[in-house]
mmCIF file of C-alpha atoms and ligand atoms in Angstrom:
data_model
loop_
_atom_site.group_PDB
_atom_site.id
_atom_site.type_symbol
_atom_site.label_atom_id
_atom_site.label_comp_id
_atom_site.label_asym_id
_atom_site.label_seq_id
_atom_site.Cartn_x
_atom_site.Cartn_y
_atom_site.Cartn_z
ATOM 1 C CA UNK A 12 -64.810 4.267 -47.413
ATOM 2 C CA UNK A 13 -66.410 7.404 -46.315
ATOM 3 C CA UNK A 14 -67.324 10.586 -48.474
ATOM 4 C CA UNK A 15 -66.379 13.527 -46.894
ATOM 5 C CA UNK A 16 -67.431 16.098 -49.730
ATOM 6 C CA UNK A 17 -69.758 15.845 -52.833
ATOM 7 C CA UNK A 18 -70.055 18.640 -55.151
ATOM 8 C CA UNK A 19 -72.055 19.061 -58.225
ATOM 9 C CA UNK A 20 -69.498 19.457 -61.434
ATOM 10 C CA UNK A 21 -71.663 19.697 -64.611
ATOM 11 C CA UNK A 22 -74.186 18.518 -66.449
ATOM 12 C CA UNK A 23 -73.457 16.942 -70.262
ATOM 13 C CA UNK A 24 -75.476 16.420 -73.230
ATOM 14 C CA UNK A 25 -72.122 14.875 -74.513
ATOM 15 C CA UNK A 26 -69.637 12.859 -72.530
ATOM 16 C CA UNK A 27 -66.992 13.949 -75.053
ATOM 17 C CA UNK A 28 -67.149 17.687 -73.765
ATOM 18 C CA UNK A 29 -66.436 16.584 -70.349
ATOM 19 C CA UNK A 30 -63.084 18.531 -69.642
ATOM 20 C CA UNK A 31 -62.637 16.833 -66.149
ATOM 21 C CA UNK A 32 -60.961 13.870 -67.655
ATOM 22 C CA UNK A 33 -58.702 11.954 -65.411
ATOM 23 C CA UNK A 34 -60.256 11.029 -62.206
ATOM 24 C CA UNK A 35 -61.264 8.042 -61.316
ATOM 25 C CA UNK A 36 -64.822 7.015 -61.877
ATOM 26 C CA UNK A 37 -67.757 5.769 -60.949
ATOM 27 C CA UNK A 38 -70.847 5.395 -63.173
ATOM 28 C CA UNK A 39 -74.401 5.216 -61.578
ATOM 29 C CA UNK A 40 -76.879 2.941 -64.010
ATOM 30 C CA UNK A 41 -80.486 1.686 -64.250
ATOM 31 C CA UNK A 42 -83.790 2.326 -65.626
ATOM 32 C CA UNK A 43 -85.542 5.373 -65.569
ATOM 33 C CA UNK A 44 -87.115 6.144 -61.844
ATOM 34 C CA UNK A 45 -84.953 3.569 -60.481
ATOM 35 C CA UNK A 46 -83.560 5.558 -57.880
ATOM 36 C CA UNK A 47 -79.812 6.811 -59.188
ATOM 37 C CA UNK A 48 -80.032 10.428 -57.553
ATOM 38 C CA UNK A 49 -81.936 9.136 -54.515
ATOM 39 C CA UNK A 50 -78.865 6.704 -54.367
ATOM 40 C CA UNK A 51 -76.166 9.474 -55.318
ATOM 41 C CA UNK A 52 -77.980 11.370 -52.767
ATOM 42 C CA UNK A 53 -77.715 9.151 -50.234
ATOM 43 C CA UNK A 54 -74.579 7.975 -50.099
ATOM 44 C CA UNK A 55 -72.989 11.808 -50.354
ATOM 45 C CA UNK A 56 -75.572 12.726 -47.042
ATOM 46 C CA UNK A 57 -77.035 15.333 -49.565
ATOM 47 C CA UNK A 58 -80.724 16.269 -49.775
ATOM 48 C CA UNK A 59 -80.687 17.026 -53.471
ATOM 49 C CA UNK A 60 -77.280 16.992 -55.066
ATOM 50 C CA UNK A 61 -78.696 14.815 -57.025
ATOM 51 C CA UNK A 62 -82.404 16.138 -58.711
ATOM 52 C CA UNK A 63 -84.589 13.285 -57.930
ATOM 53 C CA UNK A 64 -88.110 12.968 -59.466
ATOM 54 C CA UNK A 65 -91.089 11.391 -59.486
ATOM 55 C CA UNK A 66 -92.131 11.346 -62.707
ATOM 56 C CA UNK A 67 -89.682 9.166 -65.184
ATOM 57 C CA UNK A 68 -87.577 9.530 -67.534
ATOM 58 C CA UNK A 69 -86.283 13.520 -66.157
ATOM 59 C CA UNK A 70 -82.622 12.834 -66.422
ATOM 60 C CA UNK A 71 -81.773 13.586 -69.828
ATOM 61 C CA UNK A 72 -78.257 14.267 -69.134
ATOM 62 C CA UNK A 73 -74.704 12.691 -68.068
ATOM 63 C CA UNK A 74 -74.177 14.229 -64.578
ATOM 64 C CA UNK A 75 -70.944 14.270 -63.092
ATOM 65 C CA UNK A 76 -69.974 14.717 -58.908
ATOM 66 C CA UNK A 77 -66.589 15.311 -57.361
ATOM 67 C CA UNK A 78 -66.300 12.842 -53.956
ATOM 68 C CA UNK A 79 -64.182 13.538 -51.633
ATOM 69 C CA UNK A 80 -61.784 15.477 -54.327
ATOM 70 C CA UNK A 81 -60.657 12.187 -55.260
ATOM 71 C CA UNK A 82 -63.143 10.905 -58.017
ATOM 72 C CA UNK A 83 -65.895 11.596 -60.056
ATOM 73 C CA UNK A 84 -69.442 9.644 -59.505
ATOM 74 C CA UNK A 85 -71.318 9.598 -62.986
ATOM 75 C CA UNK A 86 -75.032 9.711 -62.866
ATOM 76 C CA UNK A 87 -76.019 7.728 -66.284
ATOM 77 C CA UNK A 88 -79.256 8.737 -68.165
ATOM 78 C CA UNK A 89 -81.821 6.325 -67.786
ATOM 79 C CA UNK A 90 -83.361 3.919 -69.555
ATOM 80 C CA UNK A 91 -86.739 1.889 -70.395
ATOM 81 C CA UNK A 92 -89.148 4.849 -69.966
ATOM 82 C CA UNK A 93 -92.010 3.448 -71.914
ATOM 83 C CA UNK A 94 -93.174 6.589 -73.344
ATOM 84 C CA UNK A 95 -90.017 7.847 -74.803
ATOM 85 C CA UNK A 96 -89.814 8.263 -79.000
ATOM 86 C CA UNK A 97 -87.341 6.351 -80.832
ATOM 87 C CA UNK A 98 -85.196 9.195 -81.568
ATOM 88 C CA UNK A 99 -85.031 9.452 -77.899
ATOM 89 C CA UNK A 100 -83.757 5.826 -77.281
ATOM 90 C CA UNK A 101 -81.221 6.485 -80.334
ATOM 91 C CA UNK A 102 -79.736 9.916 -78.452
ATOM 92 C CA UNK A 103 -79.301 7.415 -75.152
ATOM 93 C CA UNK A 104 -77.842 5.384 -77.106
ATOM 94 C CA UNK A 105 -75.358 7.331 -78.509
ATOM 95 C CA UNK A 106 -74.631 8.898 -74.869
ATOM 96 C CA UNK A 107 -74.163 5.832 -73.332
ATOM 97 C CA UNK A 108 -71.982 4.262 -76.053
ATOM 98 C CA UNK A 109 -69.811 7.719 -75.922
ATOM 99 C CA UNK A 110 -69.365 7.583 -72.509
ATOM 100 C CA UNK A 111 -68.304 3.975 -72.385
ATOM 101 C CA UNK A 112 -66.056 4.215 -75.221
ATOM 102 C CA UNK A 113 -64.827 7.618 -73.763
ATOM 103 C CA UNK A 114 -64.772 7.046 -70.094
ATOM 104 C CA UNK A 115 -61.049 5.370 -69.967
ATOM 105 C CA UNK A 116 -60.784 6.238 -65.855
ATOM 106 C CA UNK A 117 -63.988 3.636 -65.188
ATOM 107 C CA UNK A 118 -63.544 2.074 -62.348
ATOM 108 C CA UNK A 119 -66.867 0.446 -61.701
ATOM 109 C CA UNK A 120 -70.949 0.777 -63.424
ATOM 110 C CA UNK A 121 -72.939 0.411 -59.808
ATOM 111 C CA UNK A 122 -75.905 -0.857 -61.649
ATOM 112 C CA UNK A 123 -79.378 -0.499 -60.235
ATOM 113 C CA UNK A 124 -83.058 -2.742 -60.778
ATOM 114 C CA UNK A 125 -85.723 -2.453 -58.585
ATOM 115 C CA UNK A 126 -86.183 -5.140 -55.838
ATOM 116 C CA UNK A 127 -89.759 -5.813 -56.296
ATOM 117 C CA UNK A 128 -89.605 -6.227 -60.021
ATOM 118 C CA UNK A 129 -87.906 -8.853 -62.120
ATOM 119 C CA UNK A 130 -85.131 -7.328 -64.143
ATOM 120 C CA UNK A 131 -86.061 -6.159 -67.437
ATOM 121 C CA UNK A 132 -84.557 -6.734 -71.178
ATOM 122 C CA UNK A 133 -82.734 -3.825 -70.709
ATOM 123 C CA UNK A 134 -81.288 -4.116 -67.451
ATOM 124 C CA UNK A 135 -80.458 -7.598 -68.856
ATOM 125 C CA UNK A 136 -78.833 -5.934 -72.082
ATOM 126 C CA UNK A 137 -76.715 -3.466 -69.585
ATOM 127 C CA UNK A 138 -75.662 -6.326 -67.128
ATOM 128 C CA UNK A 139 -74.730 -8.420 -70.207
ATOM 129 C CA UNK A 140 -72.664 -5.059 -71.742
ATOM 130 C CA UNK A 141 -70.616 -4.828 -68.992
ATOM 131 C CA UNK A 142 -70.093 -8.003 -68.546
ATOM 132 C CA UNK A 143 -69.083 -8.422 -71.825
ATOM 133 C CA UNK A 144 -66.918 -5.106 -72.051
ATOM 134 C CA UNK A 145 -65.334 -6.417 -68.910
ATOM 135 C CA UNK A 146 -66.159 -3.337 -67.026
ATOM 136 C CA UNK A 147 -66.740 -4.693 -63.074
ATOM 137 C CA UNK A 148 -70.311 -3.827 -61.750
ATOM 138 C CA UNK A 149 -72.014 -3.476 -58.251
ATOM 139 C CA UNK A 150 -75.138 -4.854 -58.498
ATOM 140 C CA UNK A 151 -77.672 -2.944 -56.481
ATOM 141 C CA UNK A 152 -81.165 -3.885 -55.648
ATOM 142 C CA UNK A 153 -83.342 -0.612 -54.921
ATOM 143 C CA UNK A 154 -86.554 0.622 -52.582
ATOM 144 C CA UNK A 155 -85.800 -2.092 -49.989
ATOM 145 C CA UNK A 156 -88.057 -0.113 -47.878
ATOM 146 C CA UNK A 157 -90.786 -1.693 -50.087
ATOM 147 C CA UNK A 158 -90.526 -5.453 -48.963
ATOM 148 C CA UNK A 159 -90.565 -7.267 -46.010
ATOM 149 C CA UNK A 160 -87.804 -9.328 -45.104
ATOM 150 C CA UNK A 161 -88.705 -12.498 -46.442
ATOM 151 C CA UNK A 162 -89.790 -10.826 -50.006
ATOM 152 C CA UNK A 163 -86.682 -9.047 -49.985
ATOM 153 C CA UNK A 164 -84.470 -12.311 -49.840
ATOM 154 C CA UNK A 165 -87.162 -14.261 -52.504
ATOM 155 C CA UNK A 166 -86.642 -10.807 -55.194
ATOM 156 C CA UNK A 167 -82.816 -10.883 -54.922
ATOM 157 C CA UNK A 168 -82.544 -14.641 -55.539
ATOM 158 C CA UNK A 169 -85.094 -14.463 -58.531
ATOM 159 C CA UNK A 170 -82.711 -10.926 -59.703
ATOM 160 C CA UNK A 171 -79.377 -12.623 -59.074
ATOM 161 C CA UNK A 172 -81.091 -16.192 -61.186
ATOM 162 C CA UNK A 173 -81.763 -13.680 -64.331
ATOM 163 C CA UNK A 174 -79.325 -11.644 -63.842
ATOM 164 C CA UNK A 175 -76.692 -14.706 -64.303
ATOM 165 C CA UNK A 176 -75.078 -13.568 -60.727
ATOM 166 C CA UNK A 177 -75.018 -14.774 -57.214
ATOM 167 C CA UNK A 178 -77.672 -13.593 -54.661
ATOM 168 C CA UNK A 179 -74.827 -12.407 -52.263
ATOM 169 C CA UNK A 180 -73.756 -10.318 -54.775
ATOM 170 C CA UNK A 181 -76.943 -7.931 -54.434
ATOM 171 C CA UNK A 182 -76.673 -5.224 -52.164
ATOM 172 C CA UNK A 183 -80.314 -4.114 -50.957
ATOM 173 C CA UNK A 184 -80.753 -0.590 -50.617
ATOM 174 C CA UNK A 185 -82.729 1.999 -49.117
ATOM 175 C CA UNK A 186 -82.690 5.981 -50.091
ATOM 176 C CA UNK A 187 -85.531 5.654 -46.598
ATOM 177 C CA UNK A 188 -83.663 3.882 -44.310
ATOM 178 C CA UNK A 189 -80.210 4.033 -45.138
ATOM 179 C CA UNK A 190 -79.979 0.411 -45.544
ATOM 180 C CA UNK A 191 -76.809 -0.852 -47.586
ATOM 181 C CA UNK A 192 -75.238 2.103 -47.582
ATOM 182 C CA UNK A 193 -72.081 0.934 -46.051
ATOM 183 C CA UNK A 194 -71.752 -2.410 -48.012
ATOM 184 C CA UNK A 195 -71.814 -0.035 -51.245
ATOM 185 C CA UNK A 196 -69.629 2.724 -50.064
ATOM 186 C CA UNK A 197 -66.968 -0.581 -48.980
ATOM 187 C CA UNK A 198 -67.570 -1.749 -52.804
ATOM 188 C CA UNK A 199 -66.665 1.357 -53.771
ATOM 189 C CA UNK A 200 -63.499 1.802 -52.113
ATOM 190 C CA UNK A 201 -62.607 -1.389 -53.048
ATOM 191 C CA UNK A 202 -63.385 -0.509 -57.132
ATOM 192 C CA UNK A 203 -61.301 2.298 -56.628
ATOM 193 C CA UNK A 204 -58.142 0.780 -54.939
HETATM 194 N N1 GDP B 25 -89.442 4.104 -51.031
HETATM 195 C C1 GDP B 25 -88.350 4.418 -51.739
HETATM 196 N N2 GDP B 25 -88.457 5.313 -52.754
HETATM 197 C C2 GDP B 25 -87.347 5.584 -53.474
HETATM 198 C C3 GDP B 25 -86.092 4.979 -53.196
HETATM 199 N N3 GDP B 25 -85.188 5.443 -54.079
HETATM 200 C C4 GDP B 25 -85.853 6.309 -54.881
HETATM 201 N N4 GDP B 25 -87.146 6.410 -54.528
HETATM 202 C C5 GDP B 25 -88.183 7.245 -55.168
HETATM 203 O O1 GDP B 25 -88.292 6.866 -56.525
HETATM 204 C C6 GDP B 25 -88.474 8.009 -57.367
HETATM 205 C C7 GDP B 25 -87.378 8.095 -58.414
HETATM 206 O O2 GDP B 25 -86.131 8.291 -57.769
HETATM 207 P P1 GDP B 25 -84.891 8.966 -58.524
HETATM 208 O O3 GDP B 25 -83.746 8.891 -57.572
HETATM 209 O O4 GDP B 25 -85.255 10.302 -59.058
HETATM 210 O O5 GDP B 25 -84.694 7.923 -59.728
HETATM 211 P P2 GDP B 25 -83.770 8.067 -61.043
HETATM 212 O O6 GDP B 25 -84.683 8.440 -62.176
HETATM 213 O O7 GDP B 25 -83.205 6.685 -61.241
HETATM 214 O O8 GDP B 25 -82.715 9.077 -60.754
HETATM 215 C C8 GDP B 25 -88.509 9.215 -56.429
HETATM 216 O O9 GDP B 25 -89.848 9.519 -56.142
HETATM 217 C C9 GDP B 25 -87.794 8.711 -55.180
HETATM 218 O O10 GDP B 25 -88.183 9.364 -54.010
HETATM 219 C C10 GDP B 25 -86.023 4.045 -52.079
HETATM 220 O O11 GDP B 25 -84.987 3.453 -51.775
HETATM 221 N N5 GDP B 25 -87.189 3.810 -51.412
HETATM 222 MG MG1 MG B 26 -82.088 10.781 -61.764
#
């Protein structure tokens, strides 16, 4: 698939006052600093539709995109930001389980890690939430850019061995190079048929 517009819609402390119910969606996941607007970015040709940020743990709210008029692309809060309080982790907590429980049009979770580290206990926890919810995930491994070749290939095996998947089921990425771009914009279309 292609995306031929991308438009900012709102920006929710609650999912439950989204009013834009109905569209298909598609949910953007991973760990703080990750790369999820570099990625929403990327994929909608936009310098900064998406705020992107160095420093972690910025994205405090449920972001929503219209694509292409057809469907909305959900940029999740993130996760696993070591120096966040507890009542912090207990408001993302209670986002995340509104959304899911609220999110009826969910099409597909594209879930990130980062390719040069192993996947944490949370991005273990999320993986083994959807797969238990039965919500269908594409797994994304992010910052490419940042191995060569042969470490690439070596990361996604030891990701896809903790992750419970199959290696072919990563799709490196790159918000520098572009690289993957089309193999998740195809597993898109495909979550959305
Ligand atoms: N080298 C490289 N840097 C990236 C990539 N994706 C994101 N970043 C950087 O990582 C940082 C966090 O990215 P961001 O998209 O804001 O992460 P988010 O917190 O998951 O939304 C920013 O400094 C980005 O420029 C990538 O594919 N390659
Ligand atoms: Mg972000």
């Amino acid at each position: 698939m292609n995306i031929q517009s991308a438009t900012f819609v709102t920006s929710l402390p609650r999912y439950g006052d989204f009013p834009g119910i109905g569209l298909p969606q598609i949910a953007v996941a991973g760990k703080s600093n990750v790369g999820k607007s570099s990625l929403i970015n990327g994929l909608c040709r936009q310098k900064n539709l998406a705020k992107t940020s160095s420093t972690p743990g910025k994205t405090r709210l449920i972001n929503v995109f219209l694509l292409n008029n057809a469907f909305h692309l959900i940029d999740l809060p993130g996760y696993g930001y070591a120096k966040v309080s507890k009542k912090e982790k207990a408001t993302w907590g209670q986002m995340m389980g509104e959304y899911f429980s609220f999110s009826q049009t969910l099409k597909s979770v594209i879930q990130l890690v980062d390719i040069r580290h192993l996947p944490s206990k949370e991005d273990e926890e999320m993986v083994q939430f959807l797969r238990a919810n039965d919500i269908p995930f594409i797994l994304v491994a992010t910052k490419a850019d940042k191995l060569s070749r042969a470490q690439r290939q070596r990361s996604v095996n030891d990701i896809a061995h903790k992750l419970i998947i199959q290696p072919w089921e990563i799709t490196s990425w790159s918000a520098q190079t572009g690289e993957g771009k089309d193999a998740i914009l195809q597993q898109i279309g495909k979550a959305l048929e």
